[in-house]
Coordinates of C-alpha atoms and ligand atoms in Angstrom, one line a residue:
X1 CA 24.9 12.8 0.7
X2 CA 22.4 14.8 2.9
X3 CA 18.7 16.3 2.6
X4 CA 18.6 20.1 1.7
X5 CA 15.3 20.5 1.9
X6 CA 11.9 18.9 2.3
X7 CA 8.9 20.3 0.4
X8 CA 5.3 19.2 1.7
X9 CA 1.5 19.4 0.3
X10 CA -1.9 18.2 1.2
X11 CA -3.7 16.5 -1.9
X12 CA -7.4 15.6 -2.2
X13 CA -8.1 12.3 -3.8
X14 CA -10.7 10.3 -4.6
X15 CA -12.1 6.8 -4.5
X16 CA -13.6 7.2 -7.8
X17 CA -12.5 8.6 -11.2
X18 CA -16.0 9.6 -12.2
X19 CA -15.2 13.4 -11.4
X20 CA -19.0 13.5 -11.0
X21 CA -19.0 11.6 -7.8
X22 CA -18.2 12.9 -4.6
X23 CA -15.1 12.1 -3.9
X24 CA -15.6 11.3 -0.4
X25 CA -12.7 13.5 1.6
X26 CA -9.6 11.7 1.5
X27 CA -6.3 13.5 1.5
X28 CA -3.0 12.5 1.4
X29 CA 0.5 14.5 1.8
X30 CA 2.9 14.4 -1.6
X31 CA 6.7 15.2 -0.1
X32 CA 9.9 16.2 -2.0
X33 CA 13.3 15.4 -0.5
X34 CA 15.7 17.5 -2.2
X35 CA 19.4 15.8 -1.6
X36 CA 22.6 17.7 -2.1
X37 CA 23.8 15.3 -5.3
X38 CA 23.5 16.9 -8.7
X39 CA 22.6 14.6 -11.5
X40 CA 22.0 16.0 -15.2
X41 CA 22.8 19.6 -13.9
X42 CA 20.0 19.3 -11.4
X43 CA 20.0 18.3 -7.5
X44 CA 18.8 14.5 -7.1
X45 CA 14.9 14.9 -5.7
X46 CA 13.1 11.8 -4.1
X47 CA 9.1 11.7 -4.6
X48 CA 6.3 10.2 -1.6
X49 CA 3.5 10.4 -0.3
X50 CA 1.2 9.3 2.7
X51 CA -0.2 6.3 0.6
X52 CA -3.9 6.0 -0.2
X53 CA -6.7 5.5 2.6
X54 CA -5.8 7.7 5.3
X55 CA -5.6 11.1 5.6
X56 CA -2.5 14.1 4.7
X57 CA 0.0 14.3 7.4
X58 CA 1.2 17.8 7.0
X59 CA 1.5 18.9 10.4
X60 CA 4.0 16.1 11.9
X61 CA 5.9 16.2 8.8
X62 CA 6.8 19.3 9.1
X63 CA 6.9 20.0 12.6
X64 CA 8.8 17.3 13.6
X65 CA 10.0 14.1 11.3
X66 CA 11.2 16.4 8.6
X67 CA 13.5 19.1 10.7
X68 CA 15.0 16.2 12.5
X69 CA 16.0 14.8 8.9
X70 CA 17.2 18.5 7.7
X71 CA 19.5 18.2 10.8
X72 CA 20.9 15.2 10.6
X73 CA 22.9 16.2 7.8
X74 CA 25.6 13.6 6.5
X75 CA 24.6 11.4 9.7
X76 CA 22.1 10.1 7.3
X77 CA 24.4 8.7 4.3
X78 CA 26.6 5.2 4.4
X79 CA 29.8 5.6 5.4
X80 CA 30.9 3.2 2.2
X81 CA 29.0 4.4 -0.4
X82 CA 28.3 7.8 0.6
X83 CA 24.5 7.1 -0.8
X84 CA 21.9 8.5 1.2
X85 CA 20.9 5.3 4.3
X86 CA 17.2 4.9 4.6
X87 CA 17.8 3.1 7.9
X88 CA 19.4 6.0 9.1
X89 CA 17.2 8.2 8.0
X90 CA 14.8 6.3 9.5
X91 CA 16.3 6.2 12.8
X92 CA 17.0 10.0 12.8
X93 CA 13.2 10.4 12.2
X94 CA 11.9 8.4 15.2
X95 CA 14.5 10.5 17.6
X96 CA 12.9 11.0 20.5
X97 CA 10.0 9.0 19.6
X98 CA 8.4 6.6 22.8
X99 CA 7.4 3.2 21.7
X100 CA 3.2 2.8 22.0
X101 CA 1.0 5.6 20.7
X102 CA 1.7 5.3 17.6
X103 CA -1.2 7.6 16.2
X104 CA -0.8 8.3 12.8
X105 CA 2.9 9.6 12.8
X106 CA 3.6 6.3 11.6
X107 CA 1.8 7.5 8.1
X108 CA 4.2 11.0 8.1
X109 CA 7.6 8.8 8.5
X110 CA 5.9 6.2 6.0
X111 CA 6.0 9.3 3.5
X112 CA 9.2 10.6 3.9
X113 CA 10.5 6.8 4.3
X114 CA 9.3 6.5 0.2
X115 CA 11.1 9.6 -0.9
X116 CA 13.9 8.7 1.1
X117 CA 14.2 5.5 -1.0
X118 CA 13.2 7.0 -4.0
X119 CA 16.1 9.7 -3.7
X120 CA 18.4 6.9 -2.8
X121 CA 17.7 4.6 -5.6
X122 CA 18.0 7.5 -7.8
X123 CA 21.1 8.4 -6.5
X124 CA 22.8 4.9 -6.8
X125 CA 21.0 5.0 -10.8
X126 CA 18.9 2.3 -10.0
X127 CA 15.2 1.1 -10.1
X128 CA 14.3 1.0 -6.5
X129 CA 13.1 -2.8 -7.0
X130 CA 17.0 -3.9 -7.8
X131 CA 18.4 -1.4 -5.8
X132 CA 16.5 -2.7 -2.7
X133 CA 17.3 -6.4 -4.2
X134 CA 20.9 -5.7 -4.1
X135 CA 20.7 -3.7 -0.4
X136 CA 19.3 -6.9 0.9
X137 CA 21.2 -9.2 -1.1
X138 CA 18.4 -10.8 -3.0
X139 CA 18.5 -12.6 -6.1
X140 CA 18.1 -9.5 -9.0
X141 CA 16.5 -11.6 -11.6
X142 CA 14.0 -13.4 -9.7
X143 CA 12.7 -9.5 -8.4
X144 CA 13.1 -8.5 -12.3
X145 CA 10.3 -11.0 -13.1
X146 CA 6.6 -9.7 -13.2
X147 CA 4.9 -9.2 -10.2
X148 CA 1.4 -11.2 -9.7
X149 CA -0.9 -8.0 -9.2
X150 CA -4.9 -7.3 -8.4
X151 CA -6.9 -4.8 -9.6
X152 CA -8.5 -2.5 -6.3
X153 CA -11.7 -0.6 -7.2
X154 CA -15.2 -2.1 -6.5
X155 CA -16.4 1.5 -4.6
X156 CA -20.4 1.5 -4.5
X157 CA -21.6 3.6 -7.6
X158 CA -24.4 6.2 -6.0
X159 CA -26.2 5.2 -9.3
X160 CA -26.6 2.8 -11.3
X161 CA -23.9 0.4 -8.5
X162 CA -24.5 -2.8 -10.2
X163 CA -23.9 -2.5 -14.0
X164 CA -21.6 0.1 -13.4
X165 CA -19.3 -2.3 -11.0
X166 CA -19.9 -4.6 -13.8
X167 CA -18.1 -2.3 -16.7
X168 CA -15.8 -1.9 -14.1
X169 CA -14.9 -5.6 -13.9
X170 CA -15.1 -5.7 -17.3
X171 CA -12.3 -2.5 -18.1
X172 CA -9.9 -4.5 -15.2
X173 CA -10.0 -7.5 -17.3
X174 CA -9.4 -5.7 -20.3
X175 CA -6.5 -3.9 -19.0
X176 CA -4.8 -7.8 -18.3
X177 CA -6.2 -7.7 -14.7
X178 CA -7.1 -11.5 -14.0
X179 CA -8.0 -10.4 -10.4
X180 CA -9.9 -8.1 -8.6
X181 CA -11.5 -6.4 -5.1
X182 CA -14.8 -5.0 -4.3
X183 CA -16.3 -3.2 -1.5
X184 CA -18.8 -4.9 1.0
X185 CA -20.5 -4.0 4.4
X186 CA -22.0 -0.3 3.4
X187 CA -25.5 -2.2 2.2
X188 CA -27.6 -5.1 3.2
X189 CA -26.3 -8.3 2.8
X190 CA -28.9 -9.3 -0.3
X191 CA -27.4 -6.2 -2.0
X192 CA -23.6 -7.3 -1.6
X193 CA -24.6 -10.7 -2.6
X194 CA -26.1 -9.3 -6.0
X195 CA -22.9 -7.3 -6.6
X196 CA -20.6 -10.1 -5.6
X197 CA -22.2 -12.3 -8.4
X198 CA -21.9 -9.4 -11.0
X199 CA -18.7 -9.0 -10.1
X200 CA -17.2 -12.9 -10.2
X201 CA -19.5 -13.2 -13.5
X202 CA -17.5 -10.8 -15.5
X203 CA -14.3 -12.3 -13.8
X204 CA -14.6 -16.0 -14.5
X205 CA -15.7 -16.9 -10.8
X206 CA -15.6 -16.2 -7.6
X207 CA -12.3 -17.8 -7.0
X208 CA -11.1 -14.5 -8.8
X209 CA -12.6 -12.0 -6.3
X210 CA -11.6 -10.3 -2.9
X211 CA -14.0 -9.4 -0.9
X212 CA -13.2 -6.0 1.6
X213 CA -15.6 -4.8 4.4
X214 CA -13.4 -2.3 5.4
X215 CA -13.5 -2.7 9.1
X216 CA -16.9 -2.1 9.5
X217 CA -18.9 -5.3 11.0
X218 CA -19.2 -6.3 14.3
X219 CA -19.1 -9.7 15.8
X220 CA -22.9 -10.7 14.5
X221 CA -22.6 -9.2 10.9
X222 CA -19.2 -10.2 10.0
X223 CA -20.2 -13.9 11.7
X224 CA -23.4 -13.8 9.3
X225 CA -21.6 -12.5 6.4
X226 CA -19.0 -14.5 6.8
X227 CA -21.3 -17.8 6.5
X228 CA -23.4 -16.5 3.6
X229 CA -19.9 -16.0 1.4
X230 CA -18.3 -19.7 2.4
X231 CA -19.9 -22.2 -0.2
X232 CA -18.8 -19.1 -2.8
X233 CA -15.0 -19.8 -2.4
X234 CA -13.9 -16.0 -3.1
X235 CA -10.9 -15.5 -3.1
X236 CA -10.1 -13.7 -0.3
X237 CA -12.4 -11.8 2.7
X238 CA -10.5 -8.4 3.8
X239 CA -11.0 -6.1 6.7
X240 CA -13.7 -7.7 8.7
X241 CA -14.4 -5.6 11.5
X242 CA -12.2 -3.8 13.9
X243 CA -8.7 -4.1 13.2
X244 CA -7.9 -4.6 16.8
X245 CA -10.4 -7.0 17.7
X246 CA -8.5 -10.0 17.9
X247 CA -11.5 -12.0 19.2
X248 CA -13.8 -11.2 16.2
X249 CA -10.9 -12.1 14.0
X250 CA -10.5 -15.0 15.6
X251 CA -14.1 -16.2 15.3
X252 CA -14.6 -15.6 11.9
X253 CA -10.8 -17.1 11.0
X254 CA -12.4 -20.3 12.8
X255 CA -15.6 -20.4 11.4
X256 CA -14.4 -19.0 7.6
X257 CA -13.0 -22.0 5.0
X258 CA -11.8 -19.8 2.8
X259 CA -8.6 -17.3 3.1
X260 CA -9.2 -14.0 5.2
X261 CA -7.0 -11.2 4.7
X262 CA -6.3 -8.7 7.5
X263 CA -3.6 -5.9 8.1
X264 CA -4.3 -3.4 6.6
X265 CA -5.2 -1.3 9.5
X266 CA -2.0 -2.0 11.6
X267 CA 0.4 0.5 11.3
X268 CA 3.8 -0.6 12.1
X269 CA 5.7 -3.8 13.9
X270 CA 4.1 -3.9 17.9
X271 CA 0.7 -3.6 16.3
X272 CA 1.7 -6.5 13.5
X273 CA 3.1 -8.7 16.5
X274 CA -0.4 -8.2 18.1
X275 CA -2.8 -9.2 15.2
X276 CA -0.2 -12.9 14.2
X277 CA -0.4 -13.7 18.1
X278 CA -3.5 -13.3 19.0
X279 CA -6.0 -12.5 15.8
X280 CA -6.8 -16.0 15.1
X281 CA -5.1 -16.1 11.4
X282 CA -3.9 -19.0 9.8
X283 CA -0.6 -19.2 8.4
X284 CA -1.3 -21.7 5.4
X285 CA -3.9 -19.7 3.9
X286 CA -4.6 -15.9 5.0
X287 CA -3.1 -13.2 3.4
X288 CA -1.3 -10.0 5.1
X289 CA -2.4 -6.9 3.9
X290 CA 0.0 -4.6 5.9
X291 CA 0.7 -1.2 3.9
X292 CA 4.2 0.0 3.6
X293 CA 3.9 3.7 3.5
X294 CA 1.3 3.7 6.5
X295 CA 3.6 2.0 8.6
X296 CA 6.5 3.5 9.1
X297 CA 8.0 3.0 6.0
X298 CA 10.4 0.7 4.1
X299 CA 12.4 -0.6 7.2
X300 CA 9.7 -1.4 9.5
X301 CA 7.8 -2.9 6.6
X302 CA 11.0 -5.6 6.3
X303 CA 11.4 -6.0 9.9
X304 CA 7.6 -7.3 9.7
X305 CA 8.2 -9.7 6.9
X306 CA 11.4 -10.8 9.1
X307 CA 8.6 -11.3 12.1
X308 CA 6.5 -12.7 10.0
X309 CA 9.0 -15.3 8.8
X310 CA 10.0 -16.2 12.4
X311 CA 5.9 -17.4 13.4
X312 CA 6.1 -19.7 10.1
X313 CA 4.5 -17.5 7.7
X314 CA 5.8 -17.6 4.3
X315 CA 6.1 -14.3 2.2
X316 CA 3.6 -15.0 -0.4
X317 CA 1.1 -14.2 2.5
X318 CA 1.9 -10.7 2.0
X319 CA 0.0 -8.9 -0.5
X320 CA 0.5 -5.0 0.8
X321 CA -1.6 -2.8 0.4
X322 CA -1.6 0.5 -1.6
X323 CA -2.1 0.0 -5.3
X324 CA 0.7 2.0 -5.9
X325 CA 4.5 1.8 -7.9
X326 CA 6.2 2.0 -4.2
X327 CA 4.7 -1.2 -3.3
X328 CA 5.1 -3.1 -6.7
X329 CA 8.9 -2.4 -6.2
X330 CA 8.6 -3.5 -2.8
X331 CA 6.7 -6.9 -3.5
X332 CA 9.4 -7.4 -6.7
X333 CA 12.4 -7.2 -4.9
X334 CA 11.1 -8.8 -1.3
X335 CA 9.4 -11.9 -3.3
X336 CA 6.1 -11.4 -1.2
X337 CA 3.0 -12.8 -3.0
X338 CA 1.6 -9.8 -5.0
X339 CA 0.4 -6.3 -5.7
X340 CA -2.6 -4.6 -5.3
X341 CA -3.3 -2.0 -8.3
X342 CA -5.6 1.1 -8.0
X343 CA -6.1 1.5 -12.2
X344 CA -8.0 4.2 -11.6
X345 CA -8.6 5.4 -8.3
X346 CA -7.0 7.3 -5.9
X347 CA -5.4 9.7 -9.1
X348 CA -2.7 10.6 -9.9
X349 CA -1.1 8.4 -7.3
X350 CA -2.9 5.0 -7.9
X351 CA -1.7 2.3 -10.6
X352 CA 1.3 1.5 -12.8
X353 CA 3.5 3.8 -14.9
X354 CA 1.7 5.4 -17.7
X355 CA 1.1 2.6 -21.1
X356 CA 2.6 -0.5 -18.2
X357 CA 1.4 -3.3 -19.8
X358 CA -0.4 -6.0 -17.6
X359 CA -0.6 -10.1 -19.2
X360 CA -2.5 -12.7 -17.4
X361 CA -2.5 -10.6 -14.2
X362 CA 0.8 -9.8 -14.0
X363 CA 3.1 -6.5 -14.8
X364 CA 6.8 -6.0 -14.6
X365 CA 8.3 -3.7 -12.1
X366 CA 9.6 -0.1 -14.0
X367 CA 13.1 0.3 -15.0
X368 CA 13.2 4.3 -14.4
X369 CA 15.2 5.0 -11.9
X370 CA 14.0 5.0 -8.3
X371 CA 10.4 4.4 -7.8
X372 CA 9.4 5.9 -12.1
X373 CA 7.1 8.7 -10.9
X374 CA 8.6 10.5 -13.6
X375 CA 6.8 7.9 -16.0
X376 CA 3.6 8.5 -14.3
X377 CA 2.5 12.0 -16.2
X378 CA -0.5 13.2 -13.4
X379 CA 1.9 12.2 -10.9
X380 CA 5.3 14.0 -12.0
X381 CA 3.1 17.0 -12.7
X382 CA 2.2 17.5 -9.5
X383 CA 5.5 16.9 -7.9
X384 CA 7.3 19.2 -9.7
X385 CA 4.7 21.9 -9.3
X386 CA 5.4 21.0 -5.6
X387 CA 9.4 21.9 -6.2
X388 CA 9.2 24.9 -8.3
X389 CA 6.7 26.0 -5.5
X390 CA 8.9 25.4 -3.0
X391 CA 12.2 27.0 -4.5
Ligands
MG401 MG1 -9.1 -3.0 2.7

């Protein structure tokens, strides 16, 4: 099995699904990696993309990662199956490649890394969750079970923020959410107060809300904030200040009761070994936020579990981030803790397959084969418009 072409396009999306809104100037890159096996009449295609937060990765995709893939021809399948080998794929990609500097080519090979899987699972007629389960030899039935899962959302409203948040709550607890994530740290700390309490109200308490500053406090505001949320009990506070600043993380870790959840920001295994030495975290109740598709991909992301594992964390720290299908197959078949959802943000790429049903804050992962963007209708549109492009 080999790749026959790779097909590549920016897409704007936006934090909010109020059209209205300005949608703030996030991009991502959607990829199609046409393989060389014919399935139904048609050529087996995997679907990806540069995941949600950061920007499209056109350039290094294809200028370097995906040529090197093209090249590699049958070099990239297994030798026993003949099925397309993310891990070599992955080492075919990162030819060449220095170790330090990572940049943001880390999000480009996270791309391709997805459709890789996604064309591999395909290929093999699997979902990717039990095709990944069975790679790894994990226990199929325990990853078939539903996944515990979070709504994201919680983006300041220019109008209205409060009550709007609030119906916002409201429609993730409606949907089956019991969970969810709001923004902090982009008003003064009265305001986020007032929105943290309208928030937990609708959810049943605090204990049922996540907290994310998204990077942006220093050492004095995230110490402050940090000791105006403790007697709340959230339940988790994400993305305190730089994602680099181990001392800040430290601080906060030591003066915070409650769990902290960090990660998300560190992009692939050096910068992971970085933040569990030396950011101050505490293994028996912080949560690990790392996101798959930012960070190289698939077989980083399990060589970081495997890391994580060896400093005594246990895997239901790890609640990647995303709010994506790629990462609910990921979290299924690994065991890690749970998903994060984007319902409706971040379209067409955020949330479950189209009618997924969510109970008591937790959804089974899809039974399509590979990763079920084909059962995601915004999403499959704009992949195939990609391919008939392309051709
Ligand atoms: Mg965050």
């Amino acid at each position: 099995m080999k790749i026959t072409a790779i097909l590549e396009r920016r897409v704007p999306i936006s934090r909010y699904a109020d059209p209205t809104i300005p949608p703030g100037g996030l991009d991502t890159s959607a990829v199609a990696v046409v393989t060389d096996v014919i399935k139904d009449g048609a050529p087996v295609v995997g679907f990806g993309f540069a995941s949600i937060g950061r920007f499209a990765q056109g350039g290094l995709i294809r200028e370097r990662f995906a040529p090197r893939l093209i090249a590699a021809g049958d070099a990239l399948s297994d030798p026993e199956t003949g099925n397309l080998d993310p891990d070599r794929a992955w080492a075919a990609m990162m030819t060449g490649e220095k170790p330090g500097g990572h940049g943001e080519r880390s999000v480009a090979v996270g791309a391709l890394d997805m459709a890789i899987w996604d064309a591999a699972a395909k290929a093999a007629g699997l979902p990717l969750w039990r095709y990944l389960a069975r790679l790894l030899g994990r226990d199929e039935a325990a990853a078939s079970e539903p996944v515990s899962v979070y709504a994201g959302g919680g983006y300041y409203f220019p109008d209205g923020d409060r009550s709007r948040l609030a119906d916002e709550m409201a429609m993730f607890r409606d949907q089956g959410f019991t969970r969810a994530k709001i923004k902090i740290g982009a008003r003064d700390l009265d305001s986020d107060m007032a929105r943290i309490e309208a928030a937990a109200e609708v959810l049943g308490g605090p204990g049922n809300l996540s907290v994310d500053a998204m990077n942006g406090f220093g050492r004095d505001q995230a110490l402050e904030t940090a000791a105006a949320l403790a007697p709340l009990g959230l339940w988790w506070l994400e993305d305190i200040g730089d994602p680099l600043d181990f001392d800040l993380w430290s601080e906060v870790a030591a003066a915070y009761p409650h769990a902290i959840a960090a990660g998300e920001a560190t992009f692939g295994y050096a910068d992971a070994q970085n933040l569990l030495r030396y950011g101050g975290l505490r293994r028996e109740k912080d949560i690990l936020l790392f996101d798959i598709a930012h960070g190289y991909g698939l077989p980083e992301f399990i060589r970081m579990v495997g890391l994580a594992e060896n400093l005594g964390w246990d895997r239901a720290a790890f609640w990647p981030h995303g709010g994506h299908l790629f990462t609910l197959h990921a979290v299924a078949a690994l065991g890690l803790g749970g998903a994060e959802v984007n319902p409706h943000n971040f379209q067409p790429f955020g949330g479950l397959t189209d009618g997924a049903k969510i109970a008591n804050g937790k959804t089974p992962p899809p039974d399509l084969p590979g990763i079920g963007f084909e059962g995601r209708a915004a999403a499959f549109s704009l992949f195939r418009e990609l391919i008939e492009d392309g051709a």
